[in-house]
GROMACS .gro file of C-alpha atoms in nm:
model
  488
    1MET     CA    1  -0.010   0.012   0.014
    2PRO     CA    2   0.110   0.346  -0.072
    3ASN     CA    3   0.265   0.536   0.242
    4THR     CA    4  -0.013   0.789   0.203
    5PRO     CA    5  -0.306   0.667  -0.002
    6ASN     CA    6  -0.615   0.841  -0.063
    7ILE     CA    7  -0.891   0.725   0.185
    8LEU     CA    8  -1.258   0.691   0.062
    9LEU     CA    9  -1.499   0.616   0.335
   10LEU     CA   10  -1.842   0.518   0.169
   11PHE     CA   11  -2.113   0.523   0.450
   12THR     CA   12  -2.467   0.402   0.435
   13ASP     CA   13  -2.731   0.476   0.704
   14GLN     CA   14  -2.973   0.199   0.831
   15HIS     CA   15  -2.848  -0.050   0.580
   16ARG     CA   16  -2.972  -0.414   0.643
   17LEU     CA   17  -2.754  -0.691   0.505
   18SER     CA   18  -3.049  -0.832   0.306
   19ALA     CA   19  -2.969  -0.500   0.093
   20LEU     CA   20  -2.618  -0.620  -0.010
   21GLY     CA   21  -2.601  -0.867  -0.284
   22CYS     CA   22  -2.244  -0.959  -0.172
   23TYR     CA   23  -2.381  -1.115   0.170
   24GLY     CA   24  -2.602  -1.358   0.056
   25ASP     CA   25  -2.914  -1.426  -0.163
   26THR     CA   26  -3.135  -1.119  -0.187
   27PRO     CA   27  -3.372  -0.962  -0.479
   28CYS     CA   28  -3.158  -0.630  -0.374
   29ARG     CA   29  -2.945  -0.540  -0.652
   30THR     CA   30  -2.595  -0.361  -0.548
   31PRO     CA   31  -2.364  -0.422  -0.822
   32ASN     CA   32  -2.102  -0.178  -0.722
   33ILE     CA   33  -2.086  -0.246  -0.361
   34ASP     CA   34  -2.056  -0.620  -0.461
   35ARG     CA   35  -1.765  -0.528  -0.724
   36LEU     CA   36  -1.617  -0.381  -0.397
   37ALA     CA   37  -1.628  -0.709  -0.226
   38GLU     CA   38  -1.485  -0.883  -0.532
   39GLU     CA   39  -1.190  -0.629  -0.531
   40GLY     CA   40  -1.131  -0.631  -0.176
   41VAL     CA   41  -1.192  -0.788   0.168
   42ARG     CA   42  -1.518  -0.839   0.300
   43PHE     CA   43  -1.596  -0.878   0.675
   44ASP     CA   44  -1.860  -1.148   0.720
   45THR     CA   45  -1.936  -1.076   1.087
   46ALA     CA   46  -1.915  -0.713   1.133
   47TYR     CA   47  -2.129  -0.512   1.416
   48THR     CA   48  -2.227  -0.189   1.489
   49ALA     CA   49  -2.107  -0.019   1.819
   50CYS     CA   50  -2.437   0.132   1.847
   51PRO     CA   51  -2.728   0.075   1.633
   52VAL     CA   52  -2.838   0.433   1.641
   53CYS     CA   53  -2.719   0.724   1.395
   54SER     CA   54  -2.514   0.987   1.585
   55PRO     CA   55  -2.353   0.742   1.846
   56THR     CA   56  -2.211   0.568   1.559
   57ARG     CA   57  -2.093   0.855   1.387
   58GLY     CA   58  -1.926   0.985   1.706
   59THR     CA   59  -1.720   0.617   1.719
   60ILE     CA   60  -1.604   0.681   1.358
   61MET     CA   61  -1.478   1.039   1.466
   62THR     CA   62  -1.295   0.878   1.777
   63GLY     CA   63  -1.254   0.511   1.786
   64LEU     CA   64  -1.437   0.490   2.104
   65TYR     CA   65  -1.763   0.339   2.212
   66PRO     CA   66  -2.050   0.592   2.281
   67HIS     CA   67  -2.027   0.521   2.657
   68THR     CA   68  -1.667   0.695   2.643
   69HIS     CA   69  -1.719   0.990   2.391
   70GLY     CA   70  -2.055   1.079   2.505
   71ILE     CA   71  -2.297   1.089   2.211
   72CYS     CA   72  -2.526   0.793   2.350
   73SER     CA   73  -2.821   0.891   2.130
   74ASN     CA   74  -2.907   1.105   1.856
   75VAL     CA   75  -2.775   1.460   1.902
   76GLY     CA   76  -3.085   1.687   2.042
   77ASN     CA   77  -3.222   1.381   2.210
   78LEU     CA   78  -3.269   1.332   2.570
   79GLY     CA   79  -3.058   1.049   2.664
   80SER     CA   80  -2.749   1.185   2.488
   81SER     CA   81  -2.467   1.321   2.728
   82VAL     CA   82  -2.312   1.522   2.469
   83HIS     CA   83  -2.510   1.703   2.176
   84GLU     CA   84  -2.221   1.876   1.994
   85LEU     CA   85  -1.918   1.680   1.891
   86PRO     CA   86  -1.631   1.835   2.086
   87ASP     CA   87  -1.351   1.976   1.892
   88ARG     CA   88  -1.076   1.751   2.052
   89PRO     CA   89  -0.722   1.698   1.912
   90ASP     CA   90  -0.771   1.329   1.870
   91LEU     CA   91  -1.075   1.348   1.605
   92LEU     CA   92  -1.026   1.144   1.305
   93SER     CA   93  -1.002   1.456   1.102
   94HIS     CA   94  -0.753   1.640   1.318
   95ARG     CA   95  -0.541   1.331   1.312
   96LEU     CA   96  -0.539   1.300   0.936
   97GLY     CA   97  -0.468   1.660   0.909
   98GLU     CA   98  -0.180   1.659   1.124
   99ALA     CA   99  -0.047   1.385   0.867
  100GLY     CA  100  -0.071   1.588   0.598
  101TYR     CA  101  -0.414   1.487   0.433
  102ARG     CA  102  -0.721   1.735   0.322
  103CYS     CA  103  -1.040   1.602   0.469
  104GLY     CA  104  -1.355   1.617   0.281
  105TYR     CA  105  -1.696   1.588   0.390
  106THR     CA  106  -2.025   1.514   0.218
  107GLY     CA  107  -2.389   1.440   0.328
  108LYS     CA  108  -2.531   1.358   0.648
  109TRP     CA  109  -2.344   1.459   0.959
  110HIS     CA  110  -2.564   1.423   1.262
  111LEU     CA  111  -2.305   1.507   1.508
  112GLY     CA  112  -2.422   1.861   1.588
  113THR     CA  113  -2.662   2.127   1.539
  114ALA     CA  114  -2.680   2.497   1.412
  115ARG     CA  115  -2.835   2.609   1.747
  116GLN     CA  116  -2.671   2.887   1.919
  117SER     CA  117  -2.831   2.811   2.251
  118ALA     CA  118  -2.932   2.476   2.394
  119TYR     CA  119  -3.109   2.369   2.721
  120GLY     CA  120  -3.081   2.741   2.843
  121VAL     CA  121  -2.718   2.782   2.798
  122ALA     CA  122  -2.472   2.894   2.518
  123ASN     CA  123  -2.389   2.637   2.264
  124ASP     CA  124  -2.095   2.564   2.034
  125PRO     CA  125  -2.224   2.432   1.730
  126ALA     CA  126  -2.019   2.124   1.576
  127LEU     CA  127  -2.022   2.103   1.200
  128PRO     CA  128  -1.782   1.938   0.954
  129GLY     CA  129  -1.647   2.292   0.853
  130ASN     CA  130  -1.533   2.348   1.225
  131ARG     CA  131  -1.419   1.988   1.298
  132GLY     CA  132  -1.143   1.979   1.041
  133PHE     CA  133  -1.324   1.909   0.723
  134GLU     CA  134  -1.374   2.075   0.388
  135GLY     CA  135  -1.713   2.030   0.186
  136GLN     CA  136  -2.072   2.042   0.304
  137ASP     CA  137  -2.204   2.163   0.642
  138PHE     CA  138  -2.552   2.008   0.711
  139PRO     CA  139  -2.667   2.019   1.076
  140GLY     CA  140  -2.893   1.818   1.260
  141HIS     CA  141  -3.033   1.490   1.130
  142GLY     CA  142  -3.158   1.629   0.800
  143GLY     CA  143  -3.457   1.421   0.728
  144GLY     CA  144  -3.329   1.286   0.401
  145GLY     CA  145  -3.139   1.589   0.288
  146PHE     CA  146  -3.395   1.731   0.050
  147ARG     CA  147  -3.493   2.039   0.265
  148TYR     CA  148  -3.141   2.204   0.297
  149PRO     CA  149  -3.088   2.520   0.104
  150GLU     CA  150  -2.775   2.382  -0.077
  151TYR     CA  151  -2.975   2.119  -0.239
  152GLN     CA  152  -3.245   2.334  -0.325
  153SER     CA  153  -3.010   2.575  -0.493
  154TYR     CA  154  -2.851   2.270  -0.654
  155LEU     CA  155  -3.188   2.179  -0.821
  156ALA     CA  156  -3.290   2.541  -0.907
  157GLU     CA  157  -2.971   2.591  -1.113
  158ARG     CA  158  -3.029   2.276  -1.313
  159GLY     CA  159  -3.426   2.348  -1.356
  160LEU     CA  160  -3.493   2.032  -1.165
  161GLU     CA  161  -3.727   1.961  -0.889
  162HIS     CA  162  -3.771   1.711  -0.600
  163ARG     CA  163  -4.107   1.574  -0.617
  164VAL     CA  164  -4.265   1.257  -0.471
  165MET     CA  165  -4.543   1.111  -0.678
  166ASP     CA  166  -4.881   1.076  -0.518
  167TRP     CA  167  -4.942   0.757  -0.307
  168PRO     CA  168  -5.249   0.552  -0.396
  169GLU     CA  169  -5.495   0.597  -0.114
  170ASP     CA  170  -5.631   0.274  -0.107
  171ARG     CA  171  -5.263   0.109  -0.044
  172PRO     CA  172  -5.129   0.133   0.305
  173MET     CA  173  -4.791   0.285   0.353
  174PRO     CA  174  -4.628   0.134   0.695
  175VAL     CA  175  -4.327   0.346   0.691
  176PRO     CA  176  -4.266   0.667   0.458
  177ALA     CA  177  -4.197   0.581   0.101
  178GLY     CA  178  -4.243   0.693  -0.256
  179GLU     CA  179  -4.138   0.731  -0.618
  180LEU     CA  180  -3.957   1.044  -0.729
  181ALA     CA  181  -4.092   1.219  -1.049
  182GLY     CA  182  -3.748   1.341  -1.164
  183PRO     CA  183  -3.451   1.206  -1.338
  184ILE     CA  184  -3.150   1.072  -1.136
  185GLU     CA  185  -2.979   1.390  -1.147
  186SER     CA  186  -3.253   1.538  -0.930
  187THR     CA  187  -3.161   1.292  -0.643
  188VAL     CA  188  -3.013   1.360  -0.306
  189PRO     CA  189  -2.761   1.082  -0.376
  190TYR     CA  190  -2.640   1.198  -0.703
  191PHE     CA  191  -2.618   1.573  -0.526
  192LEU     CA  192  -2.396   1.386  -0.259
  193ALA     CA  193  -2.171   1.201  -0.541
  194GLU     CA  194  -2.126   1.545  -0.730
  195ASN     CA  195  -1.988   1.709  -0.402
  196THR     CA  196  -1.753   1.418  -0.341
  197ILE     CA  197  -1.596   1.405  -0.687
  198SER     CA  198  -1.576   1.758  -0.669
  199LEU     CA  199  -1.381   1.744  -0.370
  200ALA     CA  200  -1.150   1.467  -0.477
  201GLU     CA  201  -1.077   1.653  -0.812
  202ARG     CA  202  -0.984   1.967  -0.614
  203PHE     CA  203  -0.765   1.790  -0.395
  204ARG     CA  204  -0.608   1.597  -0.685
  205GLU     CA  205  -0.542   1.919  -0.886
  206ASP     CA  206  -0.377   2.045  -0.546
  207GLY     CA  207  -0.149   1.742  -0.527
  208ASP     CA  208  -0.261   1.658  -0.186
  209PRO     CA  209  -0.342   1.337  -0.019
  210TRP     CA  210  -0.716   1.318   0.086
  211PHE     CA  211  -0.972   1.153   0.301
  212ILE     CA  212  -1.311   1.179   0.217
  213TRP     CA  213  -1.609   1.078   0.422
  214HIS     CA  214  -1.902   1.010   0.207
  215ASN     CA  215  -2.231   1.008   0.376
  216ASN     CA  216  -2.555   0.911   0.274
  217TRP     CA  217  -2.896   0.950   0.427
  218GLY     CA  218  -2.995   0.624   0.297
  219PRO     CA  219  -3.128   0.391   0.260
  220HIS     CA  220  -3.293   0.495   0.606
  221GLY     CA  221  -3.633   0.619   0.554
  222PRO     CA  222  -3.796   0.801   0.382
  223TYR     CA  223  -3.745   0.545   0.108
  224TYR     CA  224  -3.732   0.771  -0.196
  225ALA     CA  225  -3.600   0.669  -0.541
  226ASN     CA  226  -3.661   0.749  -0.904
  227SER     CA  227  -3.866   0.546  -1.141
  228ASP     CA  228  -3.538   0.390  -1.272
  229PHE     CA  229  -3.485   0.188  -0.955
  230VAL     CA  230  -3.855   0.176  -0.837
  231ASP     CA  231  -3.912  -0.003  -1.193
  232LEU     CA  232  -3.636  -0.275  -1.106
  233TYR     CA  233  -3.860  -0.410  -0.817
  234ARG     CA  234  -4.237  -0.317  -0.903
  235ASP     CA  235  -4.318  -0.689  -0.993
  236VAL     CA  236  -4.043  -0.874  -0.793
  237GLN     CA  237  -4.165  -1.122  -0.539
  238MET     CA  238  -4.068  -1.048  -0.182
  239GLU     CA  239  -4.039  -1.344   0.048
  240PRO     CA  240  -4.170  -1.270   0.407
  241TRP     CA  241  -3.880  -1.256   0.650
  242PRO     CA  242  -3.827  -1.602   0.830
  243ASN     CA  243  -3.910  -1.441   1.158
  244TYR     CA  244  -4.201  -1.203   1.045
  245GLU     CA  245  -4.462  -1.431   1.225
  246TRP     CA  246  -4.277  -1.368   1.560
  247PRO     CA  247  -4.542  -1.287   1.809
  248ALA     CA  248  -4.397  -0.934   1.889
  249ARG     CA  249  -4.700  -0.816   2.072
  250THR     CA  250  -4.754  -1.116   2.309
  251ILE     CA  251  -4.392  -1.123   2.387
  252PRO     CA  252  -4.286  -0.878   2.670
  253GLY     CA  253  -3.988  -0.661   2.615
  254PRO     CA  254  -3.845  -0.335   2.529
  255HIS     CA  255  -3.866  -0.436   2.126
  256GLN     CA  256  -4.253  -0.295   2.182
  257THR     CA  257  -4.147   0.043   2.174
  258LYS     CA  258  -4.065   0.007   1.808
  259LEU     CA  259  -4.361  -0.238   1.714
  260HIS     CA  260  -4.571  -0.072   1.447
  261PRO     CA  261  -4.881   0.058   1.595
  262GLN     CA  262  -5.077  -0.120   1.318
  263ALA     CA  263  -4.866  -0.429   1.314
  264GLU     CA  264  -5.187  -0.682   1.337
  265ARG     CA  265  -5.350  -0.500   1.062
  266LEU     CA  266  -5.089  -0.481   0.813
  267SER     CA  267  -5.025  -0.759   0.570
  268TRP     CA  268  -4.683  -0.911   0.444
  269ASP     CA  269  -4.797  -0.767   0.114
  270ASP     CA  270  -4.777  -0.414   0.289
  271TRP     CA  271  -4.455  -0.460   0.411
  272ALA     CA  272  -4.335  -0.631   0.089
  273GLU     CA  273  -4.419  -0.277  -0.099
  274MET     CA  274  -4.221  -0.108   0.138
  275LEU     CA  275  -3.920  -0.341   0.092
  276ARG     CA  276  -3.945  -0.285  -0.293
  277TYR     CA  277  -3.876   0.118  -0.211
  278TYR     CA  278  -3.610   0.040   0.032
  279TYR     CA  279  -3.407  -0.182  -0.217
  280ALA     CA  280  -3.480   0.078  -0.494
  281PHE     CA  281  -3.358   0.359  -0.278
  282THR     CA  282  -3.032   0.133  -0.184
  283GLY     CA  283  -2.982   0.061  -0.553
  284LEU     CA  284  -2.977   0.441  -0.618
  285ILE     CA  285  -2.717   0.482  -0.372
  286ASP     CA  286  -2.505   0.198  -0.486
  287ASP     CA  287  -2.544   0.370  -0.869
  288GLN     CA  288  -2.357   0.663  -0.726
  289PHE     CA  289  -2.104   0.472  -0.544
  290GLY     CA  290  -2.021   0.334  -0.875
  291ARG     CA  291  -2.022   0.680  -1.028
  292ILE     CA  292  -1.772   0.793  -0.775
  293ILE     CA  293  -1.552   0.487  -0.810
  294ASP     CA  294  -1.562   0.534  -1.205
  295TYR     CA  295  -1.432   0.904  -1.169
  296LEU     CA  296  -1.133   0.761  -0.963
  297ARG     CA  297  -1.043   0.507  -1.219
  298GLU     CA  298  -1.074   0.758  -1.499
  299SER     CA  299  -0.872   1.031  -1.306
  300GLY     CA  300  -0.603   0.786  -1.218
  301GLN     CA  301  -0.651   0.781  -0.851
  302LEU     CA  302  -0.815   0.440  -0.799
  303ASP     CA  303  -0.483   0.260  -0.759
  304ASN     CA  304  -0.381   0.519  -0.476
  305THR     CA  305  -0.723   0.484  -0.287
  306LEU     CA  306  -0.833   0.280   0.002
  307ILE     CA  307  -1.164   0.225   0.007
  308ILE     CA  308  -1.381   0.133   0.284
  309PHE     CA  309  -1.768   0.070   0.274
  310ALA     CA  310  -1.962   0.044   0.615
  311SER     CA  311  -2.276   0.166   0.750
  312ASP     CA  312  -2.392   0.272   1.095
  313HIS     CA  313  -2.663  -0.003   1.170
  314GLY     CA  314  -2.917  -0.216   0.998
  315GLU     CA  315  -3.281  -0.182   0.961
  316THR     CA  316  -3.597  -0.383   1.073
  317CYS     CA  317  -3.858  -0.313   0.773
  318GLY     CA  318  -4.123  -0.547   0.957
  319SER     CA  319  -3.905  -0.812   1.066
  320HIS     CA  320  -3.970  -1.007   1.396
  321GLY     CA  321  -4.356  -0.934   1.377
  322GLY     CA  322  -4.379  -0.575   1.248
  323LEU     CA  323  -4.068  -0.395   1.379
  324THR     CA  324  -3.995  -0.054   1.272
  325ASP     CA  325  -3.672   0.159   1.263
  326LYS     CA  326  -3.387   0.029   1.515
  327GLY     CA  327  -3.295  -0.010   1.872
  328TRP     CA  328  -3.477  -0.168   2.152
  329HIS     CA  329  -3.363  -0.523   2.093
  330HIS     CA  330  -3.059  -0.728   2.028
  331PHE     CA  331  -3.130  -0.877   1.674
  332GLU     CA  332  -2.918  -0.921   1.368
  333GLU     CA  333  -3.130  -0.706   1.163
  334THR     CA  334  -2.993  -0.386   1.330
  335HIS     CA  335  -2.684  -0.493   1.490
  336ARG     CA  336  -2.500  -0.671   1.203
  337ILE     CA  337  -2.379  -0.461   0.920
  338GLY     CA  338  -2.166  -0.467   0.606
  339MET     CA  339  -1.813  -0.385   0.604
  340ILE     CA  340  -1.588  -0.416   0.307
  341VAL     CA  341  -1.208  -0.264   0.271
  342ARG     CA  342  -1.055  -0.245  -0.095
  343TYR     CA  343  -0.669  -0.213  -0.105
  344PRO     CA  344  -0.544   0.072  -0.399
  345ASP     CA  345  -0.344  -0.237  -0.549
  346GLY     CA  346  -0.646  -0.476  -0.536
  347SER     CA  347  -0.439  -0.717  -0.319
  348HIS     CA  348  -0.671  -0.972  -0.116
  349ALA     CA  349  -0.939  -0.971  -0.359
  350GLY     CA  350  -1.215  -1.160  -0.300
  351GLU     CA  351  -1.121  -1.265   0.042
  352VAL     CA  352  -1.362  -1.295   0.321
  353ARG     CA  353  -1.299  -1.271   0.680
  354SER     CA  354  -1.508  -1.449   0.959
  355GLU     CA  355  -1.334  -1.281   1.246
  356PHE     CA  356  -1.558  -1.044   1.469
  357VAL     CA  357  -1.503  -0.673   1.368
  358SER     CA  358  -1.691  -0.342   1.443
  359ASN     CA  359  -1.738  -0.006   1.272
  360ALA     CA  360  -1.534   0.116   1.586
  361ASP     CA  361  -1.244  -0.027   1.402
  362VAL     CA  362  -1.261   0.245   1.118
  363TYR     CA  363  -1.094   0.493   1.301
  364PRO     CA  364  -0.775   0.295   1.381
  365THR     CA  365  -0.741   0.146   1.033
  366ILE     CA  366  -0.782   0.497   0.883
  367CYS     CA  367  -0.515   0.613   1.094
  368ASP     CA  368  -0.300   0.312   1.033
  369ALA     CA  369  -0.323   0.356   0.639
  370ALA     CA  370  -0.245   0.716   0.657
  371GLY     CA  371   0.053   0.676   0.899
  372ALA     CA  372  -0.146   0.937   1.125
  373ASP     CA  373  -0.023   0.946   1.474
  374HIS     CA  374  -0.281   0.789   1.720
  375ASP     CA  375  -0.284   0.580   2.058
  376PRO     CA  376  -0.398   0.232   1.952
  377GLU     CA  377  -0.392   0.127   2.325
  378GLY     CA  378  -0.634   0.426   2.410
  379LEU     CA  379  -0.921   0.302   2.167
  380HIS     CA  380  -1.188   0.055   2.144
  381GLY     CA  381  -1.136  -0.027   1.771
  382ARG     CA  382  -0.863  -0.194   1.623
  383SER     CA  383  -0.693  -0.154   1.276
  384LEU     CA  384  -0.820  -0.400   1.023
  385LEU     CA  385  -0.489  -0.405   0.814
  386PRO     CA  386  -0.303  -0.637   1.042
  387LEU     CA  387  -0.612  -0.892   1.022
  388ILE     CA  388  -0.649  -0.853   0.654
  389GLU     CA  389  -0.251  -0.953   0.641
  390GLY     CA  390  -0.336  -1.272   0.826
  391GLU     CA  391  -0.243  -1.140   1.182
  392THR     CA  392  -0.514  -1.329   1.372
  393ASP     CA  393  -0.335  -1.477   1.694
  394ASP     CA  394  -0.467  -1.212   1.948
  395TRP     CA  395  -0.773  -1.095   1.733
  396ARG     CA  396  -1.080  -1.055   1.957
  397ASP     CA  397  -1.353  -1.351   1.947
  398LEU     CA  398  -1.655  -1.152   2.048
  399ALA     CA  399  -1.862  -0.827   1.938
  400VAL     CA  400  -2.031  -0.602   2.154
  401THR     CA  401  -2.318  -0.360   2.083
  402GLU     CA  402  -2.441  -0.102   2.303
  403PHE     CA  403  -2.771   0.095   2.324
  404HIS     CA  404  -2.883   0.369   2.534
  405GLY     CA  405  -3.205   0.472   2.372
  406VAL     CA  406  -3.345   0.706   2.097
  407ASN     CA  407  -3.623   0.936   2.001
  408SER     CA  408  -3.585   1.110   2.368
  409VAL     CA  409  -3.669   0.755   2.505
  410SER     CA  410  -3.377   0.596   2.732
  411MET     CA  411  -3.286   0.252   2.823
  412SER     CA  412  -2.966   0.091   2.864
  413GLN     CA  413  -2.876  -0.245   2.680
  414ARG     CA  414  -2.569  -0.453   2.572
  415THR     CA  415  -2.531  -0.735   2.321
  416ILE     CA  416  -2.248  -0.956   2.306
  417ARG     CA  417  -2.194  -1.218   2.046
  418GLN     CA  418  -1.915  -1.511   2.080
  419GLY     CA  419  -1.943  -1.780   1.866
  420ASP     CA  420  -2.295  -1.879   1.769
  421PHE     CA  421  -2.438  -1.748   2.109
  422LYS     CA  422  -2.550  -1.392   2.160
  423TYR     CA  423  -2.660  -1.271   2.497
  424GLY     CA  424  -2.870  -0.946   2.538
  425TRP     CA  425  -2.860  -0.768   2.864
  426ASN     CA  426  -3.188  -0.547   2.912
  427CYS     CA  427  -3.149  -0.290   3.219
  428ALA     CA  428  -3.492  -0.369   3.294
  429GLY     CA  429  -3.724  -0.696   3.195
  430GLU     CA  430  -3.587  -1.015   3.108
  431ASP     CA  431  -3.264  -1.059   2.896
  432ALA     CA  432  -3.201  -1.279   2.612
  433LEU     CA  433  -3.000  -1.568   2.481
  434TYR     CA  434  -2.998  -1.671   2.103
  435ASP     CA  435  -2.837  -1.980   1.977
  436LEU     CA  436  -2.748  -1.853   1.631
  437ALA     CA  437  -2.657  -2.190   1.494
  438ARG     CA  438  -3.017  -2.326   1.589
  439ASP     CA  439  -3.205  -2.030   1.549
  440PRO     CA  440  -3.028  -1.797   1.316
  441HIS     CA  441  -3.331  -1.571   1.300
  442GLU     CA  442  -3.381  -1.515   1.664
  443THR     CA  443  -3.728  -1.632   1.770
  444VAL     CA  444  -3.651  -1.831   2.048
  445ASN     CA  445  -3.518  -1.685   2.354
  446VAL     CA  446  -3.330  -1.981   2.542
  447LEU     CA  447  -3.201  -1.799   2.845
  448ARG     CA  448  -3.409  -2.003   3.103
  449GLN     CA  449  -3.350  -2.342   2.941
  450PRO     CA  450  -3.141  -2.554   3.147
  451ASP     CA  451  -2.922  -2.655   2.879
  452TYR     CA  452  -2.809  -2.309   2.803
  453ARG     CA  453  -2.720  -2.203   3.176
  454ASP     CA  454  -2.352  -2.225   3.121
  455ALA     CA  455  -2.331  -2.055   2.782
  456ALA     CA  456  -2.556  -1.774   2.935
  457MET     CA  457  -2.313  -1.748   3.227
  458ALA     CA  458  -2.015  -1.750   3.033
  459LEU     CA  459  -2.141  -1.462   2.817
  460ARG     CA  460  -2.233  -1.275   3.115
  461GLU     CA  461  -1.892  -1.266   3.264
  462ARG     CA  462  -1.728  -1.174   2.930
  463LEU     CA  463  -1.975  -0.894   2.905
  464SER     CA  464  -1.882  -0.764   3.248
  465ASP     CA  465  -1.500  -0.791   3.151
  466TRP     CA  466  -1.544  -0.593   2.842
  467MET     CA  467  -1.743  -0.327   3.039
  468ARG     CA  468  -1.466  -0.305   3.302
  469LYS     CA  469  -1.215  -0.295   3.015
  470THR     CA  470  -1.372  -0.030   2.846
  471GLY     CA  471  -1.505   0.182   3.121
  472ASP     CA  472  -1.863   0.110   3.078
  473PRO     CA  473  -2.037   0.322   3.357
  474VAL     CA  474  -2.342   0.088   3.373
  475HIS     CA  475  -2.086  -0.202   3.488
  476THR     CA  476  -2.160  -0.161   3.856
  477ILE     CA  477  -2.521  -0.188   3.859
  478TYR     CA  478  -2.492  -0.456   3.579
  479GLU     CA  479  -2.260  -0.663   3.836
  480ARG     CA  480  -2.507  -0.592   4.131
  481SER     CA  481  -2.835  -0.662   3.934
  482VAL     CA  482  -2.735  -0.937   3.722
  483LEU     CA  483  -2.403  -1.128   3.813
  484GLU     CA  484  -2.448  -1.109   4.194
  485TYR     CA  485  -2.771  -1.265   4.146
  486GLU     CA  486  -2.699  -1.533   3.866
  487ARG     CA  487  -2.369  -1.641   4.049
  488ARG     CA  488  -2.574  -1.758   4.359
   0.00000   0.00000   0.00000
């Protein structure tokens, strides 16, 4: 690998594995992401640090889990300890800047707001432009990105519009979705790709090594795509999720916070229609990834660019009995993510790693590739480069995901997977244990089955060790309320 490769981080939002062709049999078409997997290394068991947008973005910028960097829920929500990403010297952008990199930013930020005051005190708004990046500055969540003045100006200058076609009144819409009336040039993903290509070209002309974080608002809802991509799925049969009949309403648990209020009235056909739009939106994003990669190839930069694909977390889209969005459970749909690393020289092409990795590993991987100064021992993530090179002896044998709440509702949950067992701690209510070898779709909680007592206890102890090592502030109450009781 070159000493100072360009680095492109392609990042999606709320992207489940069924919307990635390279992760298994699916109707969803993602030829450009699949091509990255063919030319790079695909990580088969990657997990998110947190299945919520802002906390995971904070992890990308710091290499730390949310309980340490403080953005524990979406910024502006109750439950987050920090609402503006602090301007600390160890931010990824600052580390790379010190190493001589130009840092570019595209799309969704969700690590700060534009508010000058919050909660009755003065506020220090955190935006890419004042946290070490050049490029776009979009405060807050953005709700799909189509309301920002910059996007509206882009449309006006080109005589385009963002218009969602009317939805048939007799057809249910469980979650926001729709078909866009305009051409692909009028879509938000195209607009974002324009910015990334412009940044890369500017940096190339200046002769500077660069890092660009390319963020999408999708396939997080609303699921909007233009006709070219909706047409691909209009008549495609969507098979029900294997856990669709799970009785979510009658099983007590925090998952009910995200159970669709009309779950019993909705049919699978209603959810299948949403899935068609979700896949269409994913396809639109994938198409623009391909456009960026084609630009790199045509401009002679591909052979000097490390490309990382990852997402913040997954999506439910009606699985497990009609769940929506993310959070409040321990399921694979939201916790397990896609992750791919493509080397500039194409080495390790087509390899698949089965070790547990996390999007907390993105920060040290980028610093390692760039030769940027950082403190590996002070991070929760690890560089993936030694793992890619075959150094597996001391690699982690587990993955942990934490959750603190979302939408201004709070609750502590921790999920740990080791081997084929997954244990989920809920700070209130029954915990969960799933045997993924026998029950890959997580429909039976085997926690209280006698044959699984030892497996459950082993994972409880490993989770306690992880909490202690990472300084998780809920460790004391976890020890008291769970381990002291279960060790009796």
